Amino acid sequence: MGLLELKNIAVFASGRGSNFLAVLRQIERGKIDGRVVCVISDHVRPPVFEIAGKHGIPTHWVNRKQFSNAADYAEFMLNLLENYRADLVLLAGYLKLIPTPVVRRYRYAMINIHPALLPNFGGKGFYGEKVHRAVIESGVKITGVTVHFVDEHYDRGAVIAQEKVAVEPEDTPETLAKRVLKVEHRLLPKVVGAFCDDQIKVLENGKVVWN
Ligand code: GRF
C-alpha cells in the first residue's frame, strides 16, 4: 500500500498512553495502514506527550478553559483536526466529552476504547480503576474490553468489537486492570487496522459489521 493511501489518525489521550503506544507499535511494524498525525490532550503535559515526542509526533494541549465559549472550543478542535486531515479520531484514555460539532463531523470515524463490556460499567464517572472496582463489587464473572464508535454520550455509540476477560475470585482492581489492559493492547490496534483498510461498515440500522 502506498504512502498516499495511509489513513491519518488523530489521537486524544489524557494520561499514560499505553493504548496509543500499542497502536503506534503496530503502525511502525507496518501492520496498520495509517499514521498518527498528532496527539491532543486536555492536560498540559501528560505522559502520553513524552511517547509522542519520542516518535516525532506533534502534540497539542486543548482545554475548554482556554476558550470563552463552547462554540469557539469546538471550532478550534475542528480546525485542528481538519488541518491534520484526520481520517480517524482515536480516543485512547481521553476523559472529556468531545464537543458535539466534532462528534458530528467524525461520526463513524471516531473510536473509543473502554475497559469493560459496554453498556455495563460505562458512562460518566466510569473510568480507570473505578470501572474495575465496580465490576468486582458487582460479582460478575466476566468483564472485558469494548471498542466503539463515539456519539454525543459517554461510552455509548455503536459497538465495533468486544472481547471477554474472566474475573477471578481473588482479583483486585489492579490485577483485573492489568489483565484487561493486555487485551486492550491487542484489540485496539486490530480495530484501527481494520478501519484503515476500510473493513468496518455501519449498516442502516446502526449496527457494525466487519468485511
Ligand atoms: C484504558 O483502560 C482505556 O480503556 C480507557 O482509559 C485507559 C487508558 O489507558 N479508556 P492508557 O492511557 O492507554 O494506558
CSV table of N, CA, C and O in Angstrom, one decimal, residues 59-125:
chain,number,residue,atom,x,y,z
A,59,THR,N,2.2,17.4,19.4
A,59,THR,CA,1.2,17.3,20.5
A,59,THR,C,0.5,18.7,20.6
A,59,THR,O,1.1,19.7,20.4
A,60,HIS,N,-0.7,18.6,21.1
A,60,HIS,CA,-1.5,19.9,21.3
A,60,HIS,C,-2.2,19.8,22.6
A,60,HIS,O,-2.9,18.8,22.9
A,61,TRP,N,-2.1,20.8,23.4
A,61,TRP,CA,-3.0,20.9,24.6
A,61,TRP,C,-4.2,21.7,24.3
A,61,TRP,O,-4.1,22.9,23.9
A,62,VAL,N,-5.4,21.1,24.4
A,62,VAL,CA,-6.6,21.8,24.1
A,62,VAL,C,-7.6,21.5,25.2
A,62,VAL,O,-7.9,20.4,25.6
A,63,ASN,N,-7.9,22.6,25.9
A,63,ASN,CA,-8.8,22.5,27.1
A,63,ASN,C,-9.9,23.6,27.0
A,63,ASN,O,-9.7,24.7,26.5
A,64,ARG,N,-11.1,23.2,27.4
A,64,ARG,CA,-12.3,24.1,27.3
A,64,ARG,C,-12.0,25.4,28.0
A,64,ARG,O,-12.5,26.4,27.6
A,65,LYS,N,-11.1,25.3,29.1
A,65,LYS,CA,-10.8,26.5,29.9
A,65,LYS,C,-10.1,27.6,29.1
A,65,LYS,O,-10.1,28.8,29.5
A,66,GLN,N,-9.5,27.2,28.0
A,66,GLN,CA,-8.7,28.2,27.1
A,66,GLN,C,-9.7,29.0,26.3
A,66,GLN,O,-9.3,30.0,25.7
A,67,PHE,N,-11.0,28.7,26.3
A,67,PHE,CA,-11.9,29.4,25.4
A,67,PHE,C,-13.1,30.0,26.2
A,67,PHE,O,-13.5,29.4,27.2
A,68,SER,N,-13.5,31.2,25.7
A,68,SER,CA,-14.6,31.8,26.5
A,68,SER,C,-16.0,31.2,26.3
A,68,SER,O,-16.9,31.4,27.1
A,69,ASN,N,-16.1,30.5,25.2
A,69,ASN,CA,-17.4,29.8,25.0
A,69,ASN,C,-17.2,28.4,24.2
A,69,ASN,O,-16.2,28.2,23.6
A,70,ALA,N,-18.3,27.6,24.3
A,70,ALA,CA,-18.2,26.3,23.8
A,70,ALA,C,-18.1,26.2,22.3
A,70,ALA,O,-17.4,25.3,21.8
A,71,ALA,N,-18.6,27.2,21.6
A,71,ALA,CA,-18.6,27.2,20.2
A,71,ALA,C,-17.1,27.4,19.7
A,71,ALA,O,-16.7,26.7,18.7
A,72,ASP,N,-16.4,28.3,20.3
A,72,ASP,CA,-15.0,28.6,20.0
A,72,ASP,C,-14.2,27.3,20.2
A,72,ASP,O,-13.2,27.0,19.4
A,73,TYR,N,-14.4,26.7,21.3
A,73,TYR,CA,-13.7,25.5,21.7
A,73,TYR,C,-13.9,24.4,20.6
A,73,TYR,O,-12.9,23.8,20.1
A,74,ALA,N,-15.1,24.2,20.2
A,74,ALA,CA,-15.5,23.2,19.2
A,74,ALA,C,-14.8,23.5,17.9
A,74,ALA,O,-14.2,22.7,17.2
A,75,GLU,N,-14.9,24.8,17.5
A,75,GLU,CA,-14.3,25.3,16.2
A,75,GLU,C,-12.8,25.1,16.2
A,75,GLU,O,-12.3,24.6,15.2
A,76,PHE,N,-12.2,25.4,17.3
A,76,PHE,CA,-10.7,25.2,17.3
A,76,PHE,C,-10.4,23.7,17.1
A,76,PHE,O,-9.5,23.4,16.3
A,77,MET,N,-11.1,22.9,17.8
A,77,MET,CA,-10.8,21.4,17.7
A,77,MET,C,-11.1,20.9,16.3
A,77,MET,O,-10.3,20.2,15.7
A,78,LEU,N,-12.2,21.4,15.7
A,78,LEU,CA,-12.5,21.0,14.3
A,78,LEU,C,-11.4,21.5,13.4
A,78,LEU,O,-10.9,20.7,12.5
A,79,ASN,N,-11.0,22.7,13.5
A,79,ASN,CA,-9.9,23.3,12.6
A,79,ASN,C,-8.6,22.5,12.8
A,79,ASN,O,-8.0,22.2,11.8
A,80,LEU,N,-8.3,22.1,14.0
A,80,LEU,CA,-7.1,21.4,14.3
A,80,LEU,C,-7.1,20.0,13.5
A,80,LEU,O,-6.2,19.7,12.8
A,81,LEU,N,-8.2,19.4,13.7
A,81,LEU,CA,-8.4,18.0,13.0
A,81,LEU,C,-8.4,18.2,11.5
A,81,LEU,O,-7.8,17.3,10.8
A,82,GLU,N,-9.1,19.2,11.0
A,82,GLU,CA,-9.1,19.4,9.6
A,82,GLU,C,-7.7,19.7,9.0
A,82,GLU,O,-7.3,19.3,8.0
A,83,ASN,N,-7.0,20.6,9.8
A,83,ASN,CA,-5.6,20.9,9.3
A,83,ASN,C,-4.7,19.7,9.2
A,83,ASN,O,-3.8,19.6,8.4
A,84,TYR,N,-4.9,18.7,10.1
A,84,TYR,CA,-4.2,17.5,10.0
A,84,TYR,C,-4.8,16.5,9.0
A,84,TYR,O,-4.3,15.4,8.9
A,85,ARG,N,-5.9,16.9,8.4
A,85,ARG,CA,-6.6,16.0,7.5
A,85,ARG,C,-6.9,14.6,8.2
A,85,ARG,O,-6.7,13.5,7.6
A,86,ALA,N,-7.4,14.7,9.4
A,86,ALA,CA,-7.7,13.4,10.1
A,86,ALA,C,-8.8,12.6,9.5
A,86,ALA,O,-9.8,13.1,9.1
A,87,ASP,N,-8.5,11.3,9.2
A,87,ASP,CA,-9.5,10.4,8.7
A,87,ASP,C,-10.1,9.6,9.9
A,87,ASP,O,-11.2,9.2,9.8
A,88,LEU,N,-9.3,9.5,10.9
A,88,LEU,CA,-9.8,8.7,12.1
A,88,LEU,C,-9.4,9.5,13.4
A,88,LEU,O,-8.3,10.0,13.5
A,89,VAL,N,-10.4,9.6,14.3
A,89,VAL,CA,-10.1,10.2,15.6
A,89,VAL,C,-10.1,9.1,16.6
A,89,VAL,O,-11.2,8.4,16.7
A,90,LEU,N,-9.1,8.9,17.3
A,90,LEU,CA,-9.0,7.8,18.3
A,90,LEU,C,-8.9,8.3,19.7
A,90,LEU,O,-8.0,9.1,20.0
A,91,LEU,N,-9.9,8.0,20.5
A,91,LEU,CA,-9.9,8.3,21.9
A,91,LEU,C,-9.3,7.2,22.7
A,91,LEU,O,-9.8,6.1,22.7
A,92,ALA,N,-8.1,7.4,23.2
A,92,ALA,CA,-7.4,6.3,23.9
A,92,ALA,C,-7.1,6.8,25.3
A,92,ALA,O,-6.0,7.3,25.6
A,93,GLY,N,-8.1,6.7,26.2
A,93,GLY,CA,-7.9,7.2,27.5
A,93,GLY,C,-8.1,8.7,27.6
A,93,GLY,O,-7.3,9.4,28.3
A,94,TYR,N,-9.1,9.1,26.9
A,94,TYR,CA,-9.4,10.6,27.0
A,94,TYR,C,-10.7,10.7,27.8
A,94,TYR,O,-11.7,10.1,27.5
A,95,LEU,N,-10.7,11.6,28.8
A,95,LEU,CA,-11.7,11.6,29.8
A,95,LEU,C,-12.8,12.6,29.5
A,95,LEU,O,-13.9,12.5,30.1
A,96,LYS,N,-12.5,13.6,28.7
A,96,LYS,CA,-13.5,14.6,28.5
A,96,LYS,C,-14.5,14.3,27.3
A,96,LYS,O,-14.1,13.5,26.4
A,97,LEU,N,-15.7,14.8,27.4
A,97,LEU,CA,-16.7,14.6,26.3
A,97,LEU,C,-16.2,15.5,25.1
A,97,LEU,O,-15.9,16.6,25.3
A,98,ILE,N,-16.2,14.9,24.0
A,98,ILE,CA,-15.9,15.6,22.7
A,98,ILE,C,-17.0,16.5,22.3
A,98,ILE,O,-18.2,16.1,22.3
A,99,PRO,N,-16.8,17.8,22.0
A,99,PRO,CA,-17.9,18.7,21.6
A,99,PRO,C,-18.8,18.1,20.5
A,99,PRO,O,-18.2,17.5,19.5
A,100,THR,N,-20.0,18.4,20.6
A,100,THR,CA,-21.0,17.8,19.6
A,100,THR,C,-20.6,18.1,18.2
A,100,THR,O,-20.7,17.1,17.3
A,101,PRO,N,-20.3,19.3,17.8
A,101,PRO,CA,-20.0,19.5,16.3
A,101,PRO,C,-18.8,18.6,15.8
A,101,PRO,O,-18.8,18.2,14.7
A,102,VAL,N,-17.9,18.3,16.7
A,102,VAL,CA,-16.8,17.5,16.4
A,102,VAL,C,-17.2,16.0,16.2
A,102,VAL,O,-16.9,15.3,15.3
A,103,VAL,N,-18.1,15.6,17.1
A,103,VAL,CA,-18.6,14.2,17.1
A,103,VAL,C,-19.4,14.1,15.8
A,103,VAL,O,-19.2,13.1,15.1
A,104,ARG,N,-20.2,15.1,15.4
A,104,ARG,CA,-21.0,15.0,14.2
A,104,ARG,C,-20.1,14.9,13.0
A,104,ARG,O,-20.4,14.2,12.0
A,105,ARG,N,-19.1,15.7,12.9
A,105,ARG,CA,-18.2,15.8,11.8
A,105,ARG,C,-17.5,14.4,11.6
A,105,ARG,O,-17.2,14.0,10.5
A,106,TYR,N,-17.2,13.8,12.7
A,106,TYR,CA,-16.4,12.5,12.6
A,106,TYR,C,-17.3,11.3,13.0
A,106,TYR,O,-16.8,10.3,13.5
A,107,ARG,N,-18.6,11.4,12.7
A,107,ARG,CA,-19.5,10.3,13.0
A,107,ARG,C,-19.0,9.0,12.3
A,107,ARG,O,-18.7,9.1,11.1
A,108,TYR,N,-18.9,7.9,13.0
A,108,TYR,CA,-18.3,6.7,12.4
A,108,TYR,C,-16.9,6.8,11.9
A,108,TYR,O,-16.4,6.0,11.1
A,109,ALA,N,-16.2,7.8,12.4
A,109,ALA,CA,-14.8,8.0,12.2
A,109,ALA,C,-14.1,8.4,13.5
A,109,ALA,O,-13.0,8.9,13.5
A,110,MET,N,-14.8,8.2,14.6
A,110,MET,CA,-14.2,8.4,15.9
A,110,MET,C,-14.4,7.2,16.8
A,110,MET,O,-15.6,6.8,16.9
A,111,ILE,N,-13.3,6.7,17.3
A,111,ILE,CA,-13.4,5.4,18.1
A,111,ILE,C,-12.9,5.6,19.5
A,111,ILE,O,-11.9,6.4,19.7
A,112,ASN,N,-13.5,4.9,20.4
A,112,ASN,CA,-13.1,5.0,21.8
A,112,ASN,C,-12.9,3.5,22.3
A,112,ASN,O,-13.5,2.6,21.8
A,113,ILE,N,-12.0,3.4,23.3
A,113,ILE,CA,-11.8,2.1,23.9
A,113,ILE,C,-12.2,2.2,25.4
A,113,ILE,O,-11.9,3.2,26.1
A,114,HIS,N,-12.9,1.2,25.9
A,114,HIS,CA,-13.4,1.2,27.2
A,114,HIS,C,-13.1,-0.1,27.9
A,114,HIS,O,-13.3,-1.2,27.3
A,115,PRO,N,-12.6,-0.1,29.2
A,115,PRO,CA,-12.1,-1.4,29.8
A,115,PRO,C,-13.2,-2.2,30.5
A,115,PRO,O,-13.0,-2.6,31.6
A,116,ALA,N,-14.4,-2.4,29.8
A,116,ALA,CA,-15.4,-3.2,30.3
A,116,ALA,C,-16.3,-3.5,29.2
A,116,ALA,O,-16.1,-3.0,28.1
A,117,LEU,N,-17.3,-4.4,29.4
A,117,LEU,CA,-18.2,-4.8,28.4
A,117,LEU,C,-19.4,-3.9,28.4
A,117,LEU,O,-20.4,-4.1,29.1
A,118,LEU,N,-19.4,-2.8,27.6
A,118,LEU,CA,-20.5,-1.9,27.5
A,118,LEU,C,-21.7,-2.6,26.9
A,118,LEU,O,-21.6,-3.6,26.2
A,119,PRO,N,-22.9,-2.2,27.3
A,119,PRO,CA,-23.3,-1.0,28.0
A,119,PRO,C,-23.1,-1.1,29.6
A,119,PRO,O,-23.5,-0.1,30.2
A,120,ASN,N,-22.6,-2.2,30.1
A,120,ASN,CA,-22.4,-2.2,31.5
A,120,ASN,C,-21.1,-1.5,31.9
A,120,ASN,O,-20.1,-1.5,31.2
A,121,PHE,N,-21.1,-1.0,33.1
A,121,PHE,CA,-19.9,-0.4,33.7
A,121,PHE,C,-19.3,0.7,32.8
A,121,PHE,O,-18.1,0.8,32.6
A,122,GLY,N,-20.2,1.5,32.2
A,122,GLY,CA,-19.8,2.6,31.4
A,122,GLY,C,-20.5,3.9,31.8
A,122,GLY,O,-21.4,3.9,32.6
A,123,GLY,N,-20.2,5.0,31.1
A,123,GLY,CA,-20.9,6.3,31.3
A,123,GLY,C,-20.0,7.2,32.2
A,123,GLY,O,-18.9,6.8,32.5
A,124,LYS,N,-20.6,8.4,32.4
A,124,LYS,CA,-19.8,9.4,33.1
A,124,LYS,C,-19.3,8.8,34.5
A,124,LYS,O,-20.1,8.2,35.2
A,125,GLY,N,-18.1,9.1,34.8
A,125,GLY,CA,-17.6,8.7,36.1
A,125,GLY,C,-17.0,7.3,36.1
A,125,GLY,O,-16.3,6.9,37.0
